[in-house]
Amino acid sequence: MLLLAQIAPFAQGGNRLCFVHPNDPLRCIKVRRPDFSLADRRRKKGFPKNLRPLSSFDDNLEELRVMADLDSSVGEHLYQHVSHCYGFVTTDMGPGLVSELIRNDDGSIAETLKKYIWDHGFTEDCQLAVSSLCDHWRAQRIPSRDLLLHNIVTQMAGSSIVRLVVIDGLGSPSLVPFRWLPLAMRSKRIERKIANLYQRIHSLLSQRGQEKFPGYHGLLLHNDRPEIPFAEAVK
Ligand SMILES: Nc1ncnc2c1ncn2[C@@H]1O[C@H](COP(=O)(O)OP(=O)(O)O)[C@@H](O)[C@H]1O
Ligand SMILES: [Mg+2]
């Protein structure tokens, strides 16, 4: 069993805590936040969603299912802009989902797109990176929920963005599997997600004058810097 409870998580989202894998600096482990149980999450949803079984509120289970599905439908191209998923391990904080940890060329953990835009604005470099993510989303028709700025990380080489990587929020929320939908409907959905991503970017840009980083998500809790060779960190 892997021991995480004594380690500081490097980030947290609305549902999960993220730890650097104790035995592999290029992987992370996501566990449920102990302060926000599945039962709490179900209660928060209200009627009729709260009638669903508890397991349907488990992001880790859902992510593993979605990633296996996308791996077989999209194939290797998926990982140009999506982190690899390696399945479950047992930890002292419950089942942990292991994923590829996205690091920059200096070994530090990649920050979110939200943090990048907050710090630097929508630079030309960032515009190009967002546009190649969107082209990829269109070409591969990758189903996702809304592309949130704290669910995308910026992998950097020096001060340039190497690529954007989506680390959460994949899959289709509807009951009908995305790939069963007619092509025109799939394309329309993808375009809606892309338009929504640009809206979020513009809304964040309009908040940049404020003193405080907006919202609760999108900042790292710490950023360790182990010595990892460039080729390994960006492969
Ligand atoms: N594979 C990853 N590589 C780098 N950072 C990550 C990775 N996965 C998650 N993170 C960081 O952890 C935060 C929370 O992770 P996330 O999977 O979005 O949790 P939640 O399901 O609770 O929203 C992200 O906003 C990001 O900063
Ligand atoms: Mg998230």
PDB file of C-alpha atoms and ligand atoms in Angstrom:
ATOM      1  CA  MET A   1       0.000   0.000   0.000  1.00  0.00           C
ATOM      2  CA  LEU A   2       1.293   3.471  -0.889  1.00  0.00           C
ATOM      3  CA  LEU A   3       1.460   5.984   1.957  1.00  0.00           C
ATOM      4  CA  LEU A   4       0.178   9.434   1.003  1.00  0.00           C
ATOM      5  CA  ALA A   5      -1.378  10.763   4.204  1.00  0.00           C
ATOM      6  CA  GLN A   6       1.981  12.085   5.449  1.00  0.00           C
ATOM      7  CA  ILE A   7       2.867  13.810   2.150  1.00  0.00           C
ATOM      8  CA  ALA A   8       1.630  17.254   1.111  1.00  0.00           C
ATOM      9  CA  PRO A   9      -0.559  17.101  -2.020  1.00  0.00           C
ATOM     10  CA  PHE A  10       0.771  19.354  -4.817  1.00  0.00           C
ATOM     11  CA  ALA A  11      -2.738  20.410  -5.871  1.00  0.00           C
ATOM     12  CA  GLN A  12      -6.402  19.912  -5.184  1.00  0.00           C
ATOM     13  CA  GLY A  13      -9.513  20.208  -7.304  1.00  0.00           C
ATOM     14  CA  GLY A  14     -13.170  20.312  -6.295  1.00  0.00           C
ATOM     15  CA  ASN A  15     -13.178  16.571  -5.647  1.00  0.00           C
ATOM     16  CA  ARG A  16      -9.663  15.167  -5.512  1.00  0.00           C
ATOM     17  CA  LEU A  17      -6.246  15.665  -3.945  1.00  0.00           C
ATOM     18  CA  CYS A  18      -3.226  15.205  -6.226  1.00  0.00           C
ATOM     19  CA  PHE A  19       0.066  13.757  -4.964  1.00  0.00           C
ATOM     20  CA  VAL A  20       3.365  13.154  -6.690  1.00  0.00           C
ATOM     21  CA  HIS A  21       3.721   9.348  -6.862  1.00  0.00           C
ATOM     22  CA  PRO A  22       6.181   8.462  -4.052  1.00  0.00           C
ATOM     23  CA  ASN A  23       8.009   5.976  -6.326  1.00  0.00           C
ATOM     24  CA  ASP A  24       7.797   7.760  -9.672  1.00  0.00           C
ATOM     25  CA  PRO A  25       8.300  11.519 -10.150  1.00  0.00           C
ATOM     26  CA  LEU A  26       6.651  11.374 -13.600  1.00  0.00           C
ATOM     27  CA  ARG A  27       3.338  10.103 -12.250  1.00  0.00           C
ATOM     28  CA  CYS A  28       0.689  11.555  -9.968  1.00  0.00           C
ATOM     29  CA  ILE A  29      -1.940   9.881  -7.797  1.00  0.00           C
ATOM     30  CA  LYS A  30      -5.418  11.323  -7.355  1.00  0.00           C
ATOM     31  CA  VAL A  31      -7.519  10.379  -4.335  1.00  0.00           C
ATOM     32  CA  ARG A  32     -10.888  11.587  -3.086  1.00  0.00           C
ATOM     33  CA  ARG A  33     -10.742  14.618  -0.825  1.00  0.00           C
ATOM     34  CA  PRO A  34     -11.303  13.256   2.706  1.00  0.00           C
ATOM     35  CA  ASP A  35     -13.246  16.452   3.576  1.00  0.00           C
ATOM     36  CA  PHE A  36     -15.739  15.905   0.732  1.00  0.00           C
ATOM     37  CA  SER A  37     -17.041  12.326   0.631  1.00  0.00           C
ATOM     38  CA  LEU A  38     -19.029  10.703  -2.156  1.00  0.00           C
ATOM     39  CA  ALA A  39     -22.103  10.934   0.076  1.00  0.00           C
ATOM     40  CA  ASP A  40     -21.525  14.716   0.541  1.00  0.00           C
ATOM     41  CA  ARG A  41     -21.187  15.075  -3.190  1.00  0.00           C
ATOM     42  CA  ARG A  42     -24.403  13.174  -3.860  1.00  0.00           C
ATOM     43  CA  ARG A  43     -26.258  15.249  -1.246  1.00  0.00           C
ATOM     44  CA  LYS A  44     -25.090  18.468  -2.890  1.00  0.00           C
ATOM     45  CA  LYS A  45     -26.537  17.438  -6.271  1.00  0.00           C
ATOM     46  CA  GLY A  46     -30.198  17.440  -5.170  1.00  0.00           C
ATOM     47  CA  PHE A  47     -33.148  15.709  -6.817  1.00  0.00           C
ATOM     48  CA  PRO A  48     -33.215  13.740  -9.177  1.00  0.00           C
ATOM     49  CA  LYS A  49     -29.436  13.238  -9.510  1.00  0.00           C
ATOM     50  CA  ASN A  50     -29.188  12.221  -5.833  1.00  0.00           C
ATOM     51  CA  LEU A  51     -31.084   9.018  -6.669  1.00  0.00           C
ATOM     52  CA  ARG A  52     -28.075   7.662  -8.547  1.00  0.00           C
ATOM     53  CA  PRO A  53     -25.798   5.063  -6.879  1.00  0.00           C
ATOM     54  CA  LEU A  54     -22.818   6.411  -4.914  1.00  0.00           C
ATOM     55  CA  SER A  55     -20.321   4.917  -7.364  1.00  0.00           C
ATOM     56  CA  SER A  56     -21.668   7.195 -10.125  1.00  0.00           C
ATOM     57  CA  PHE A  57     -20.285  10.196  -8.181  1.00  0.00           C
ATOM     58  CA  ASP A  58     -16.749   8.801  -8.098  1.00  0.00           C
ATOM     59  CA  ASP A  59     -14.558  10.874 -10.453  1.00  0.00           C
ATOM     60  CA  ASN A  60     -11.714   8.387 -10.337  1.00  0.00           C
ATOM     61  CA  LEU A  61     -13.901   5.478 -11.490  1.00  0.00           C
ATOM     62  CA  GLU A  62     -15.509   7.646 -14.154  1.00  0.00           C
ATOM     63  CA  GLU A  63     -12.123   8.914 -15.386  1.00  0.00           C
ATOM     64  CA  LEU A  64     -10.724   5.383 -15.683  1.00  0.00           C
ATOM     65  CA  ARG A  65     -13.790   4.291 -17.670  1.00  0.00           C
ATOM     66  CA  VAL A  66     -13.684   7.334 -19.968  1.00  0.00           C
ATOM     67  CA  MET A  67      -9.932   7.079 -20.541  1.00  0.00           C
ATOM     68  CA  ALA A  68     -10.146   3.369 -21.463  1.00  0.00           C
ATOM     69  CA  ASP A  69     -12.946   4.221 -23.875  1.00  0.00           C
ATOM     70  CA  LEU A  70     -11.023   7.113 -25.472  1.00  0.00           C
ATOM     71  CA  ASP A  71      -7.834   5.077 -25.660  1.00  0.00           C
ATOM     72  CA  SER A  72      -9.609   2.508 -27.807  1.00  0.00           C
ATOM     73  CA  SER A  73     -11.601   4.989 -29.935  1.00  0.00           C
ATOM     74  CA  VAL A  74      -8.962   7.737 -30.484  1.00  0.00           C
ATOM     75  CA  GLY A  75      -5.744   5.781 -29.942  1.00  0.00           C
ATOM     76  CA  GLU A  76      -2.217   7.129 -29.415  1.00  0.00           C
ATOM     77  CA  HIS A  77      -3.018  10.616 -30.870  1.00  0.00           C
ATOM     78  CA  LEU A  78      -5.102  11.284 -27.764  1.00  0.00           C
ATOM     79  CA  TYR A  79      -1.979  11.758 -25.642  1.00  0.00           C
ATOM     80  CA  GLN A  80      -0.673  14.723 -27.612  1.00  0.00           C
ATOM     81  CA  HIS A  81      -3.006  16.841 -25.452  1.00  0.00           C
ATOM     82  CA  VAL A  82      -4.357  14.478 -22.768  1.00  0.00           C
ATOM     83  CA  SER A  83      -2.468  12.929 -19.825  1.00  0.00           C
ATOM     84  CA  HIS A  84      -2.044   9.140 -19.761  1.00  0.00           C
ATOM     85  CA  CYS A  85      -4.045   7.189 -17.205  1.00  0.00           C
ATOM     86  CA  TYR A  86      -2.418   4.131 -15.589  1.00  0.00           C
ATOM     87  CA  GLY A  87      -5.182   2.645 -13.411  1.00  0.00           C
ATOM     88  CA  PHE A  88      -5.675   2.258  -9.677  1.00  0.00           C
ATOM     89  CA  VAL A  89      -3.286   1.699  -6.779  1.00  0.00           C
ATOM     90  CA  THR A  90      -4.131   1.104  -3.128  1.00  0.00           C
ATOM     91  CA  THR A  91      -3.192   3.965  -0.816  1.00  0.00           C
ATOM     92  CA  ASP A  92      -3.761   4.850   2.828  1.00  0.00           C
ATOM     93  CA  MET A  93      -6.212   7.503   1.551  1.00  0.00           C
ATOM     94  CA  GLY A  94      -8.350   5.064  -0.412  1.00  0.00           C
ATOM     95  CA  PRO A  95      -8.105   3.991  -4.054  1.00  0.00           C
ATOM     96  CA  GLY A  96      -5.778   6.283  -6.023  1.00  0.00           C
ATOM     97  CA  LEU A  97      -5.870   6.817  -9.764  1.00  0.00           C
ATOM     98  CA  VAL A  98      -2.391   7.065 -11.294  1.00  0.00           C
ATOM     99  CA  SER A  99      -1.797   9.477 -14.216  1.00  0.00           C
ATOM    100  CA  GLU A 100       1.098  10.937 -16.128  1.00  0.00           C
ATOM    101  CA  LEU A 101       2.323  13.962 -14.159  1.00  0.00           C
ATOM    102  CA  ILE A 102       2.922  16.844 -16.544  1.00  0.00           C
ATOM    103  CA  ARG A 103       6.233  18.572 -15.852  1.00  0.00           C
ATOM    104  CA  ASN A 104       8.131  21.434 -17.482  1.00  0.00           C
ATOM    105  CA  ASP A 105      11.628  21.178 -18.951  1.00  0.00           C
ATOM    106  CA  ASP A 106      13.144  22.301 -15.629  1.00  0.00           C
ATOM    107  CA  GLY A 107      11.387  19.468 -13.783  1.00  0.00           C
ATOM    108  CA  SER A 108       8.791  21.680 -12.063  1.00  0.00           C
ATOM    109  CA  ILE A 109       5.124  20.651 -12.193  1.00  0.00           C
ATOM    110  CA  ALA A 110       3.173  22.317 -15.003  1.00  0.00           C
ATOM    111  CA  GLU A 111       0.831  25.103 -13.846  1.00  0.00           C
ATOM    112  CA  THR A 112      -2.752  25.492 -15.028  1.00  0.00           C
ATOM    113  CA  LEU A 113      -3.753  27.506 -18.094  1.00  0.00           C
ATOM    114  CA  LYS A 114      -5.751  29.658 -15.682  1.00  0.00           C
ATOM    115  CA  LYS A 115      -2.576  30.579 -13.781  1.00  0.00           C
ATOM    116  CA  TYR A 116      -0.625  31.213 -16.997  1.00  0.00           C
ATOM    117  CA  ILE A 117      -3.269  33.579 -18.394  1.00  0.00           C
ATOM    118  CA  TRP A 118      -3.648  35.303 -15.032  1.00  0.00           C
ATOM    119  CA  ASP A 119       0.118  35.903 -14.857  1.00  0.00           C
ATOM    120  CA  HIS A 120       0.928  36.648 -18.499  1.00  0.00           C
ATOM    121  CA  GLY A 121      -2.327  37.391 -20.364  1.00  0.00           C
ATOM    122  CA  PHE A 122      -3.330  35.755 -23.633  1.00  0.00           C
ATOM    123  CA  THR A 123       0.143  36.001 -25.175  1.00  0.00           C
ATOM    124  CA  GLU A 124       0.790  35.131 -28.804  1.00  0.00           C
ATOM    125  CA  ASP A 125       2.459  31.930 -27.607  1.00  0.00           C
ATOM    126  CA  CYS A 126      -0.630  31.036 -25.591  1.00  0.00           C
ATOM    127  CA  GLN A 127      -2.980  31.873 -28.472  1.00  0.00           C
ATOM    128  CA  LEU A 128      -1.042  29.450 -30.679  1.00  0.00           C
ATOM    129  CA  ALA A 129      -1.101  26.756 -27.997  1.00  0.00           C
ATOM    130  CA  VAL A 130      -4.874  27.120 -27.469  1.00  0.00           C
ATOM    131  CA  SER A 131      -5.460  27.056 -31.176  1.00  0.00           C
ATOM    132  CA  SER A 132      -3.466  23.837 -31.639  1.00  0.00           C
ATOM    133  CA  LEU A 133      -5.358  22.239 -28.735  1.00  0.00           C
ATOM    134  CA  CYS A 134      -8.644  23.204 -30.430  1.00  0.00           C
ATOM    135  CA  ASP A 135      -7.472  21.889 -33.837  1.00  0.00           C
ATOM    136  CA  HIS A 136      -6.586  18.611 -32.166  1.00  0.00           C
ATOM    137  CA  TRP A 137      -9.978  18.466 -30.418  1.00  0.00           C
ATOM    138  CA  ARG A 138     -11.693  18.960 -33.791  1.00  0.00           C
ATOM    139  CA  ALA A 139      -9.500  16.519 -35.716  1.00  0.00           C
ATOM    140  CA  GLN A 140      -9.768  13.716 -33.138  1.00  0.00           C
ATOM    141  CA  ARG A 141     -13.335  14.605 -32.041  1.00  0.00           C
ATOM    142  CA  ILE A 142     -12.523  14.198 -28.372  1.00  0.00           C
ATOM    143  CA  PRO A 143     -15.634  14.275 -26.174  1.00  0.00           C
ATOM    144  CA  SER A 144     -15.311  16.462 -23.099  1.00  0.00           C
ATOM    145  CA  ARG A 145     -17.319  18.351 -20.574  1.00  0.00           C
ATOM    146  CA  ASP A 146     -16.615  22.099 -20.539  1.00  0.00           C
ATOM    147  CA  LEU A 147     -12.894  22.707 -21.042  1.00  0.00           C
ATOM    148  CA  LEU A 148     -12.151  24.513 -17.783  1.00  0.00           C
ATOM    149  CA  LEU A 149      -8.997  26.613 -17.461  1.00  0.00           C
ATOM    150  CA  HIS A 150      -7.964  24.780 -14.272  1.00  0.00           C
ATOM    151  CA  ASN A 151      -8.328  21.386 -15.983  1.00  0.00           C
ATOM    152  CA  ILE A 152      -5.725  22.266 -18.625  1.00  0.00           C
ATOM    153  CA  VAL A 153      -2.023  22.585 -17.786  1.00  0.00           C
ATOM    154  CA  THR A 154       0.734  24.403 -19.679  1.00  0.00           C
ATOM    155  CA  GLN A 155       3.883  22.374 -20.263  1.00  0.00           C
ATOM    156  CA  MET A 156       6.750  24.860 -20.610  1.00  0.00           C
ATOM    157  CA  ALA A 157      10.249  24.870 -22.045  1.00  0.00           C
ATOM    158  CA  GLY A 158      11.773  28.003 -20.533  1.00  0.00           C
ATOM    159  CA  SER A 159       9.163  30.720 -21.051  1.00  0.00           C
ATOM    160  CA  SER A 160       7.537  29.047 -24.098  1.00  0.00           C
ATOM    161  CA  ILE A 161       4.530  26.767 -23.994  1.00  0.00           C
ATOM    162  CA  VAL A 162       5.439  23.341 -25.418  1.00  0.00           C
ATOM    163  CA  ARG A 163       1.872  22.037 -25.311  1.00  0.00           C
ATOM    164  CA  LEU A 164      -1.387  22.241 -23.407  1.00  0.00           C
ATOM    165  CA  VAL A 165      -2.524  19.065 -21.672  1.00  0.00           C
ATOM    166  CA  VAL A 166      -6.092  18.365 -20.529  1.00  0.00           C
ATOM    167  CA  ILE A 167      -5.890  16.561 -17.175  1.00  0.00           C
ATOM    168  CA  ASP A 168      -9.576  16.347 -16.173  1.00  0.00           C
ATOM    169  CA  GLY A 169     -13.106  16.736 -17.568  1.00  0.00           C
ATOM    170  CA  LEU A 170     -13.050  14.249 -20.435  1.00  0.00           C
ATOM    171  CA  GLY A 171     -15.990  12.191 -21.616  1.00  0.00           C
ATOM    172  CA  SER A 172     -19.522  12.965 -22.553  1.00  0.00           C
ATOM    173  CA  PRO A 173     -22.110  13.825 -19.911  1.00  0.00           C
ATOM    174  CA  SER A 174     -25.018  12.499 -21.994  1.00  0.00           C
ATOM    175  CA  LEU A 175     -26.392   8.962 -21.775  1.00  0.00           C
ATOM    176  CA  VAL A 176     -25.780   8.185 -25.456  1.00  0.00           C
ATOM    177  CA  PRO A 177     -22.098   7.369 -26.078  1.00  0.00           C
ATOM    178  CA  PHE A 178     -20.503  10.269 -27.960  1.00  0.00           C
ATOM    179  CA  ARG A 179     -19.194   8.110 -30.799  1.00  0.00           C
ATOM    180  CA  TRP A 180     -22.712   6.859 -31.575  1.00  0.00           C
ATOM    181  CA  LEU A 181     -23.902  10.375 -32.369  1.00  0.00           C
ATOM    182  CA  PRO A 182     -24.045  11.512 -35.997  1.00  0.00           C
ATOM    183  CA  LEU A 183     -20.875  13.270 -37.174  1.00  0.00           C
ATOM    184  CA  ALA A 184     -22.583  16.660 -37.564  1.00  0.00           C
ATOM    185  CA  MET A 185     -23.849  16.537 -33.983  1.00  0.00           C
ATOM    186  CA  ARG A 186     -20.427  15.549 -32.622  1.00  0.00           C
ATOM    187  CA  SER A 187     -18.760  18.384 -34.525  1.00  0.00           C
ATOM    188  CA  LYS A 188     -21.347  20.850 -33.252  1.00  0.00           C
ATOM    189  CA  ARG A 189     -20.731  19.772 -29.655  1.00  0.00           C
ATOM    190  CA  ILE A 190     -16.966  20.114 -30.069  1.00  0.00           C
ATOM    191  CA  GLU A 191     -17.421  23.622 -31.528  1.00  0.00           C
ATOM    192  CA  ARG A 192     -19.581  24.550 -28.523  1.00  0.00           C
ATOM    193  CA  LYS A 193     -16.858  23.386 -26.122  1.00  0.00           C
ATOM    194  CA  ILE A 194     -14.251  25.378 -28.049  1.00  0.00           C
ATOM    195  CA  ALA A 195     -16.393  28.540 -28.088  1.00  0.00           C
ATOM    196  CA  ASN A 196     -16.955  28.070 -24.370  1.00  0.00           C
ATOM    197  CA  LEU A 197     -13.182  27.740 -23.759  1.00  0.00           C
ATOM    198  CA  TYR A 198     -12.547  31.063 -25.531  1.00  0.00           C
ATOM    199  CA  GLN A 199     -15.351  32.675 -23.499  1.00  0.00           C
ATOM    200  CA  ARG A 200     -13.707  31.507 -20.291  1.00  0.00           C
ATOM    201  CA  ILE A 201     -10.363  32.896 -21.430  1.00  0.00           C
ATOM    202  CA  HIS A 202     -11.918  36.287 -22.205  1.00  0.00           C
ATOM    203  CA  SER A 203     -13.809  36.349 -18.955  1.00  0.00           C
ATOM    204  CA  LEU A 204     -10.567  35.616 -17.031  1.00  0.00           C
ATOM    205  CA  LEU A 205      -8.769  38.344 -18.993  1.00  0.00           C
ATOM    206  CA  SER A 206     -11.440  40.833 -17.960  1.00  0.00           C
ATOM    207  CA  GLN A 207     -10.779  39.939 -14.285  1.00  0.00           C
ATOM    208  CA  ARG A 208      -7.026  40.421 -14.513  1.00  0.00           C
ATOM    209  CA  GLY A 209      -7.133  43.892 -12.933  1.00  0.00           C
ATOM    210  CA  GLN A 210      -8.275  42.375  -9.622  1.00  0.00           C
ATOM    211  CA  GLU A 211      -5.827  41.834  -6.820  1.00  0.00           C
ATOM    212  CA  LYS A 212      -6.785  38.267  -5.952  1.00  0.00           C
ATOM    213  CA  PHE A 213      -6.624  35.158  -8.146  1.00  0.00           C
ATOM    214  CA  PRO A 214     -10.280  34.368  -8.950  1.00  0.00           C
ATOM    215  CA  GLY A 215     -11.924  31.246  -7.536  1.00  0.00           C
ATOM    216  CA  TYR A 216     -10.569  28.348  -5.518  1.00  0.00           C
ATOM    217  CA  HIS A 217      -9.014  26.184  -8.207  1.00  0.00           C
ATOM    218  CA  GLY A 218      -6.056  26.448 -10.521  1.00  0.00           C
ATOM    219  CA  LEU A 219      -3.137  27.179  -8.182  1.00  0.00           C
ATOM    220  CA  LEU A 220      -0.544  24.626  -7.117  1.00  0.00           C
ATOM    221  CA  LEU A 221      -0.067  24.066  -3.394  1.00  0.00           C
ATOM    222  CA  HIS A 222       3.660  23.516  -3.938  1.00  0.00           C
ATOM    223  CA  ASN A 223       5.974  22.810  -6.831  1.00  0.00           C
ATOM    224  CA  ASP A 224       8.821  20.408  -6.150  1.00  0.00           C
ATOM    225  CA  ARG A 225      11.776  20.558  -8.478  1.00  0.00           C
ATOM    226  CA  PRO A 226      13.551  17.209  -8.646  1.00  0.00           C
ATOM    227  CA  GLU A 227      16.312  16.870 -11.170  1.00  0.00           C
ATOM    228  CA  ILE A 228      14.653  15.266 -14.164  1.00  0.00           C
ATOM    229  CA  PRO A 229      16.369  15.248 -17.558  1.00  0.00           C
ATOM    230  CA  PHE A 230      14.647  17.426 -20.177  1.00  0.00           C
ATOM    231  CA  ALA A 231      13.926  14.512 -22.529  1.00  0.00           C
ATOM    232  CA  GLU A 232      12.123  12.599 -19.809  1.00  0.00           C
ATOM    233  CA  ALA A 233      10.190  15.595 -18.534  1.00  0.00           C
ATOM    234  CA  VAL A 234       8.741  16.603 -21.917  1.00  0.00           C
ATOM    235  CA  LYS A 235       8.390  13.232 -23.638  1.00  0.00           C
TER     236      LYS A 235
HETATM  237  N1  LIG B   1      -1.581  14.995 -14.610  1.00  0.00           N
HETATM  238  C1  LIG B   1      -1.379  16.173 -14.029  1.00  0.00           C
HETATM  239  N2  LIG B   1      -0.239  16.881 -14.248  1.00  0.00           N
HETATM  240  C2  LIG B   1      -0.048  18.085 -13.637  1.00  0.00           C
HETATM  241  N3  LIG B   1      -0.925  18.664 -12.791  1.00  0.00           N
HETATM  242  C3  LIG B   1      -2.072  18.007 -12.550  1.00  0.00           C
HETATM  243  C4  LIG B   1      -2.365  16.744 -13.152  1.00  0.00           C
HETATM  244  N4  LIG B   1      -3.569  16.327 -12.720  1.00  0.00           N
HETATM  245  C5  LIG B   1      -4.025  17.296 -11.884  1.00  0.00           C
HETATM  246  N5  LIG B   1      -3.146  18.309 -11.771  1.00  0.00           N
HETATM  247  C6  LIG B   1      -3.313  19.518 -10.933  1.00  0.00           C
HETATM  248  O1  LIG B   1      -4.223  19.204  -9.883  1.00  0.00           O
HETATM  249  C7  LIG B   1      -5.392  20.031  -9.948  1.00  0.00           C
HETATM  250  C8  LIG B   1      -6.634  19.210  -9.551  1.00  0.00           C
HETATM  251  O2  LIG B   1      -6.719  18.026 -10.332  1.00  0.00           O
HETATM  252  P1  LIG B   1      -8.079  17.502 -10.976  1.00  0.00           P
HETATM  253  O3  LIG B   1      -7.791  16.215 -11.640  1.00  0.00           O
HETATM  254  O4  LIG B   1      -8.664  18.589 -11.838  1.00  0.00           O
HETATM  255  O5  LIG B   1      -8.982  17.286  -9.676  1.00  0.00           O
HETATM  256  P2  LIG B   1     -10.592  17.403  -9.518  1.00  0.00           P
HETATM  257  O6  LIG B   1     -11.161  16.168 -10.135  1.00  0.00           O
HETATM  258  O7  LIG B   1     -10.818  17.481  -8.061  1.00  0.00           O
HETATM  259  O8  LIG B   1     -11.043  18.639 -10.244  1.00  0.00           O
HETATM  260  C9  LIG B   1      -5.416  20.571 -11.377  1.00  0.00           C
HETATM  261  O9  LIG B   1      -6.080  21.836 -11.443  1.00  0.00           O
HETATM  262  C10 LIG B   1      -3.934  20.666 -11.715  1.00  0.00           C
HETATM  263  O10 LIG B   1      -3.375  21.877 -11.210  1.00  0.00           O
HETATM  264 MG    MG B   2     -10.554  19.382 -12.068  1.00  0.00          MG
END
